[in-house]
CSV table of C-alpha atoms in Angstrom, one decimal:
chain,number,residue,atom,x,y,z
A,187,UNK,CA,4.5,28.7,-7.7
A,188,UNK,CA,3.7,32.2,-6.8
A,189,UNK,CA,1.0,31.6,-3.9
A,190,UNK,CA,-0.6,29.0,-1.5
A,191,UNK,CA,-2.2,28.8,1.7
A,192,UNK,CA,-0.6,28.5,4.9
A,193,UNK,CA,-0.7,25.1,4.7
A,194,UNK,CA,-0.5,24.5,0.7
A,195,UNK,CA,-3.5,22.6,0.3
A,196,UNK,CA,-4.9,24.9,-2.1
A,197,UNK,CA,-2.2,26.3,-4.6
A,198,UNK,CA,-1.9,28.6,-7.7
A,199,UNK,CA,0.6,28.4,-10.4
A,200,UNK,CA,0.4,31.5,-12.9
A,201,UNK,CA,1.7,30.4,-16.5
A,202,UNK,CA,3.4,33.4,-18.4
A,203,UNK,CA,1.0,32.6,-21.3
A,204,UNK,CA,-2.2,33.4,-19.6
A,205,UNK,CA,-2.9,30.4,-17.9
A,206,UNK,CA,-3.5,29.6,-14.5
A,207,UNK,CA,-3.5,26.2,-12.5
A,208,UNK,CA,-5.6,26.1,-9.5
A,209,UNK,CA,-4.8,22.2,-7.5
A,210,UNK,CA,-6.6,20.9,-4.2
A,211,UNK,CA,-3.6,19.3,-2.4
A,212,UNK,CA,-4.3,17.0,-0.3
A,213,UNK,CA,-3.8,13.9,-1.7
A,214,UNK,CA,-3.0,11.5,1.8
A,215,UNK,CA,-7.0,12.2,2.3
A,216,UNK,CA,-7.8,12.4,-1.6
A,217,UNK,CA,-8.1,16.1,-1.5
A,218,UNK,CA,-11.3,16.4,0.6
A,219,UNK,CA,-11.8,19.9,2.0
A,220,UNK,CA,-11.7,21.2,5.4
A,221,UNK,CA,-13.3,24.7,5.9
A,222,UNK,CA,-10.1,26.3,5.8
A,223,UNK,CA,-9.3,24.9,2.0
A,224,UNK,CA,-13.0,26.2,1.2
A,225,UNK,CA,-12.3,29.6,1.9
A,226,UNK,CA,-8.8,29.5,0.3
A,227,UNK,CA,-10.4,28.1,-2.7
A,228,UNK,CA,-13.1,30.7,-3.2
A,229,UNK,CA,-10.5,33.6,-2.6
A,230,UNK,CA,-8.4,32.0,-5.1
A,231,UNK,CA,-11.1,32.1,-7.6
A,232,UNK,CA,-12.1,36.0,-6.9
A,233,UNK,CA,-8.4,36.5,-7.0
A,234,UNK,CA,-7.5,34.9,-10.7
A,235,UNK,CA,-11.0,36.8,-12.0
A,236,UNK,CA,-9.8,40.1,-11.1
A,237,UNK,CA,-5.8,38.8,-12.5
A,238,UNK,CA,-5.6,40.7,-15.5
A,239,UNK,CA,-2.8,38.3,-16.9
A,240,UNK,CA,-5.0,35.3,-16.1
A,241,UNK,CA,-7.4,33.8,-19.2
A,242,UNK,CA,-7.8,30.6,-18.0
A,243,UNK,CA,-8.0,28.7,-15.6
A,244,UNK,CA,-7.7,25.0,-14.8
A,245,UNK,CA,-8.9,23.5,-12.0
A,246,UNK,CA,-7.5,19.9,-11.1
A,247,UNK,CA,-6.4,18.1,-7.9
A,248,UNK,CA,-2.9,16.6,-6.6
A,249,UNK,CA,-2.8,12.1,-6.5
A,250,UNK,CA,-5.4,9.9,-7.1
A,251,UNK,CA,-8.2,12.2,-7.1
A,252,UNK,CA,-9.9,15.5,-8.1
A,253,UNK,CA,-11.6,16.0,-5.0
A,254,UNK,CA,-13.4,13.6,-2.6
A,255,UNK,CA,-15.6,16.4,-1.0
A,256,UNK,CA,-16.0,17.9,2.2
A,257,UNK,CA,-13.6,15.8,5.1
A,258,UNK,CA,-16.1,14.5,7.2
A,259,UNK,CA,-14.1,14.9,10.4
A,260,UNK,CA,-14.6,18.6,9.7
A,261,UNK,CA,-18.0,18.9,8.1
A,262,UNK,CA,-20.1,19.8,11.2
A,263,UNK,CA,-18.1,22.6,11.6
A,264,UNK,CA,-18.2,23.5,8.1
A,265,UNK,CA,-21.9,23.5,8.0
A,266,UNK,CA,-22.5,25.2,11.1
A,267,UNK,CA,-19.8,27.8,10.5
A,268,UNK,CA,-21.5,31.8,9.9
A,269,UNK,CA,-18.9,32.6,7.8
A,270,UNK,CA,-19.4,29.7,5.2
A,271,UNK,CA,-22.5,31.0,4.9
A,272,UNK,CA,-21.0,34.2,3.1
A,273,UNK,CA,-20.9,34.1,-0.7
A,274,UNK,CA,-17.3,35.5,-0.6
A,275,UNK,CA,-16.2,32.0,0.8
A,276,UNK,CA,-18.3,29.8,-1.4
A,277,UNK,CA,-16.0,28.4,-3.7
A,278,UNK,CA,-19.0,27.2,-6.2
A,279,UNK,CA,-20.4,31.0,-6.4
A,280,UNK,CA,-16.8,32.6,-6.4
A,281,UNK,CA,-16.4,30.1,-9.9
A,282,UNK,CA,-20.1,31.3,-11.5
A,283,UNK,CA,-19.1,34.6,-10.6
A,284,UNK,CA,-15.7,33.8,-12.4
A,285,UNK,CA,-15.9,35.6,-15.8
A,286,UNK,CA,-12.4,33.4,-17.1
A,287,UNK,CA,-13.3,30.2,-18.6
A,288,UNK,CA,-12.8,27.3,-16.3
A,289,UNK,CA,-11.3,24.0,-17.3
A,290,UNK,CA,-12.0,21.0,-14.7
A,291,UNK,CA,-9.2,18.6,-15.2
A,292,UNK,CA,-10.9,15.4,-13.1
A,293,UNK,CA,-9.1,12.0,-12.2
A,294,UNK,CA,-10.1,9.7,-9.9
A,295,UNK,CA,-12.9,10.9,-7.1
A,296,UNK,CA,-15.0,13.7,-8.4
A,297,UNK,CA,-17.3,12.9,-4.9
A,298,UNK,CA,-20.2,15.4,-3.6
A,299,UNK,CA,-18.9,18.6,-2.5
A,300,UNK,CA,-16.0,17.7,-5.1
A,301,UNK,CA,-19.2,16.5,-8.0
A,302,UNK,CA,-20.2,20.5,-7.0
A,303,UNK,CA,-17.1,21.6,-8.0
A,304,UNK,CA,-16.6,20.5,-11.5
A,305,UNK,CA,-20.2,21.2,-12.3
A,306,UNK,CA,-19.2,25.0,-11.7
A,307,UNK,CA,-16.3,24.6,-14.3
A,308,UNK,CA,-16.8,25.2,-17.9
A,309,UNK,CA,-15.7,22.5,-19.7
A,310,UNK,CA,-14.4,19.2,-18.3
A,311,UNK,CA,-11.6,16.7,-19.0
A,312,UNK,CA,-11.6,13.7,-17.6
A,313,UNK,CA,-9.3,10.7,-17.0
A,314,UNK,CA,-10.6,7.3,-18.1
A,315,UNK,CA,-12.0,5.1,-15.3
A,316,UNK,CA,-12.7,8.4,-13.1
A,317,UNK,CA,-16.3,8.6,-11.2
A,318,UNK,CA,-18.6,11.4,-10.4
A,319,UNK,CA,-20.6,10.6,-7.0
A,320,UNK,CA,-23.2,12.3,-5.4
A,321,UNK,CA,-23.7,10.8,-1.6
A,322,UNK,CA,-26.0,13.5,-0.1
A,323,UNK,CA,-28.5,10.8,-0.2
A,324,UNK,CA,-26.3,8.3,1.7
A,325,UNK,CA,-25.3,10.6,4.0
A,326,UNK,CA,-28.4,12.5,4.9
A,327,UNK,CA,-27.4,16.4,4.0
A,328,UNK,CA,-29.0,18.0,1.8
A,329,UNK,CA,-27.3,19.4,-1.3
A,330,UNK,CA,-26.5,23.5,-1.3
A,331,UNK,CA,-23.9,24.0,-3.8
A,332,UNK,CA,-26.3,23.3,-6.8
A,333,UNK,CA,-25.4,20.0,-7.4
A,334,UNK,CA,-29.9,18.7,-7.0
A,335,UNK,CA,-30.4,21.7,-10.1
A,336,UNK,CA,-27.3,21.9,-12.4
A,337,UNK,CA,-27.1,18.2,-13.1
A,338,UNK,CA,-30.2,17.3,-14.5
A,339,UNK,CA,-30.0,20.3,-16.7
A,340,UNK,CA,-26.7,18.7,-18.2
A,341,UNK,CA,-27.8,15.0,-18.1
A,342,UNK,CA,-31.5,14.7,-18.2
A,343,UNK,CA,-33.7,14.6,-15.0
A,344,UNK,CA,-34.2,10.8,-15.3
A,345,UNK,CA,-30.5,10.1,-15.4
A,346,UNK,CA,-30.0,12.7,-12.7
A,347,UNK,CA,-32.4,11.1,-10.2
A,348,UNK,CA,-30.5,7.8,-10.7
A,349,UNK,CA,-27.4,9.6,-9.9
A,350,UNK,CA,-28.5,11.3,-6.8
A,351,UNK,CA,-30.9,8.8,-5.2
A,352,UNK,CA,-28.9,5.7,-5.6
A,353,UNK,CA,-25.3,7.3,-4.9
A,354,UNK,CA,-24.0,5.0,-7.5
A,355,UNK,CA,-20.9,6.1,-9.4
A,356,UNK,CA,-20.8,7.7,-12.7
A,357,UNK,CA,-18.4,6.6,-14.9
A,358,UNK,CA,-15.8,9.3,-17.5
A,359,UNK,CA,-17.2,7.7,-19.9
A,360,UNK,CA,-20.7,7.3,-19.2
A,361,UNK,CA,-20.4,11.3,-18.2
A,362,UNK,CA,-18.8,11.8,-21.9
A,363,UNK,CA,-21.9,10.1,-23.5
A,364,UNK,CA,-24.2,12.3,-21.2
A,365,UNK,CA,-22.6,15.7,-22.2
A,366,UNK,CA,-21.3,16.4,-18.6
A,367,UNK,CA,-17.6,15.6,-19.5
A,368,UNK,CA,-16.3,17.1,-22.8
A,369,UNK,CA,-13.0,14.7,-23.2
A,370,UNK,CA,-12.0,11.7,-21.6
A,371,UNK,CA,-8.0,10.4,-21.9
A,372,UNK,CA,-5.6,8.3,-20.9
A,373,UNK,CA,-4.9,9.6,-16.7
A,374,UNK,CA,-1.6,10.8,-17.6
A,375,UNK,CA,-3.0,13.2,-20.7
A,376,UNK,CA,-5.3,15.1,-18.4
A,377,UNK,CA,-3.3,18.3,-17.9
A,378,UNK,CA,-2.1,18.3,-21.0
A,379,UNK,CA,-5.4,17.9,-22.7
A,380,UNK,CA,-6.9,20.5,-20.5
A,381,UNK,CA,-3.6,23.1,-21.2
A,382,UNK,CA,-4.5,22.3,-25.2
A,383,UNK,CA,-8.1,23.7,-25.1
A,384,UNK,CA,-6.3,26.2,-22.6
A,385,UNK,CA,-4.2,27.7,-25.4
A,386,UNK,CA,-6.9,27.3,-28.1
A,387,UNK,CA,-8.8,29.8,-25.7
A,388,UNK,CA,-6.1,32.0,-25.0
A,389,UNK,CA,-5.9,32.5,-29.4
A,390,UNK,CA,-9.1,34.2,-29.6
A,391,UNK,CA,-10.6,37.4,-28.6
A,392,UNK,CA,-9.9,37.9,-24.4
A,393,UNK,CA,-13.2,40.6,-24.4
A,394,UNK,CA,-15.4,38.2,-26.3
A,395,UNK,CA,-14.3,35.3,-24.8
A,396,UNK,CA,-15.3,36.5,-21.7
A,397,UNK,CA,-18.9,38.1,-23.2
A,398,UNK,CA,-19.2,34.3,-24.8
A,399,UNK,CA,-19.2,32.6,-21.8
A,400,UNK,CA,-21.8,35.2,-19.6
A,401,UNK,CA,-24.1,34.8,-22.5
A,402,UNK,CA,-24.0,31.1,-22.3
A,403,UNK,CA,-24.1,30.8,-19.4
A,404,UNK,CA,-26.6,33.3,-18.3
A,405,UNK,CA,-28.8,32.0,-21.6
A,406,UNK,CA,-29.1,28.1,-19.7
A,407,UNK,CA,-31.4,29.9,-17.3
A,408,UNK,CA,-33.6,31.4,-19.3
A,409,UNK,CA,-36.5,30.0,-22.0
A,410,UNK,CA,-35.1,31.0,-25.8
A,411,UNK,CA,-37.3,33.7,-26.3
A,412,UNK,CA,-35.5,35.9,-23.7
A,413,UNK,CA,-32.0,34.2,-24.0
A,414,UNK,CA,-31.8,35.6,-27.9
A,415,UNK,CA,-32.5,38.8,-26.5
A,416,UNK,CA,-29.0,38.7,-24.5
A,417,UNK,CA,-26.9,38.7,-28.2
A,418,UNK,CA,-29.1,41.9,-28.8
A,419,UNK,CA,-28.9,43.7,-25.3
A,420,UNK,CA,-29.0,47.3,-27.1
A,421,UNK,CA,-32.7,46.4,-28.1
């Protein structure tokens, strides 16, 4: 383990083969963020982008779950804080900023904040059983990590809405069938699902890996007409 915060709630493991493990660790409160995890997360994202030796990087959390949002004991002074309001400490803009491919590896609670999260990863893996939430509804806040726009572009608007307005659960495997999850296995194959499609990464091209990914991803926001324009940007 070559870095964590003060506290190692938030730590990085760099893998001599390219790969690097990002894990929310805090698993006595089911690794639910306090501001100062946020911030460390987002700098460890802007940190592993600009890592030359880093290809990939997967994102998972420490016990029973990925990440059960923001702690609520904290979340007035997360929401209120100036300096949250600063895209260099959003974790969810630091990640679609990130130009390495990101591979969620989700088990357990993937809750609001934490739902967020592993919509700004690339591909996910998912143990079976695990559940996406989204409880801005229950709660009363308003969503402002992206969580109201990218998930009915993945699932569907109708299936979306359900998700959102009733706060209901959604299964691995109902997530798998929706296109939102790319794998689900057994809980103890997780990471080592996630470091398979790691290594398959790391065998191809690094520069047009990286170009892959922006074009995709920058493509999802546009109508097809102008999205075929980004394989010909010369023209």
């Amino acid at each position: 383990m070559d870095r964590s915060s003060s506290e190692n709630q938030i730590l990085i493991n760099r893998e001599p083969n390219g790969v690097a493990t990002v894990t929310i660790n805090r698993p006595g409160s089911l690794n639910s963020l306090t501001g100062t995890m946020i911030l460390d997360l987002a700098q460890a994202f802007k940190a592993l982008d600009q890592d030359h030796s880093v290809r990939v990087i997967i994102l998972t959390g420490s016990g029973r779950s990925f990440c059960s949002g923001i702690d609520l004991t904290a979340a007035e002074d997360v929401f209120k804080s100036e300096e949250m309001k600063d895209p260099e400490s959003n974790p969810v803009i630091q990640m679609d900023r990130c130009r390495k491919p990101i591979i969620g590896a989700i088990k357990g609670f993937t809750v609001t904040a934490g739902f967020e999260i592993s919509l700004a990863c690339d591909i996910l893996v998912a143990a079976k059983g695990s559940k996406f939430i989204d409880t801005h509804a229950r709660f009363g806040i308003f969503p402002s990590w992206g969580l109201s726009q990218k998930l009915s572009r993945i699932i569907g608007p109708n299936k979306a809405r359900e998700v959102s307005l009733t706060a209901m659960p959604l299964t691995a495997e109902a997530a798998e069938r929706l296109g939102l999850v790319n794998h689900v296995v057994e809980d103890g194959e997780v990471l080592k699902k996630s470091r398979e499609i790691a290594e398959a990464i790391i065998k191809n091209n690094h520069d047009l890996v990286l170009r892959y990914k922006s074009v995709i991803n920058d493509g999802i926001k546009l109508d097809l007409r102008h999205a075929l324009s980004l394989e010909k940007p010369d023209i």
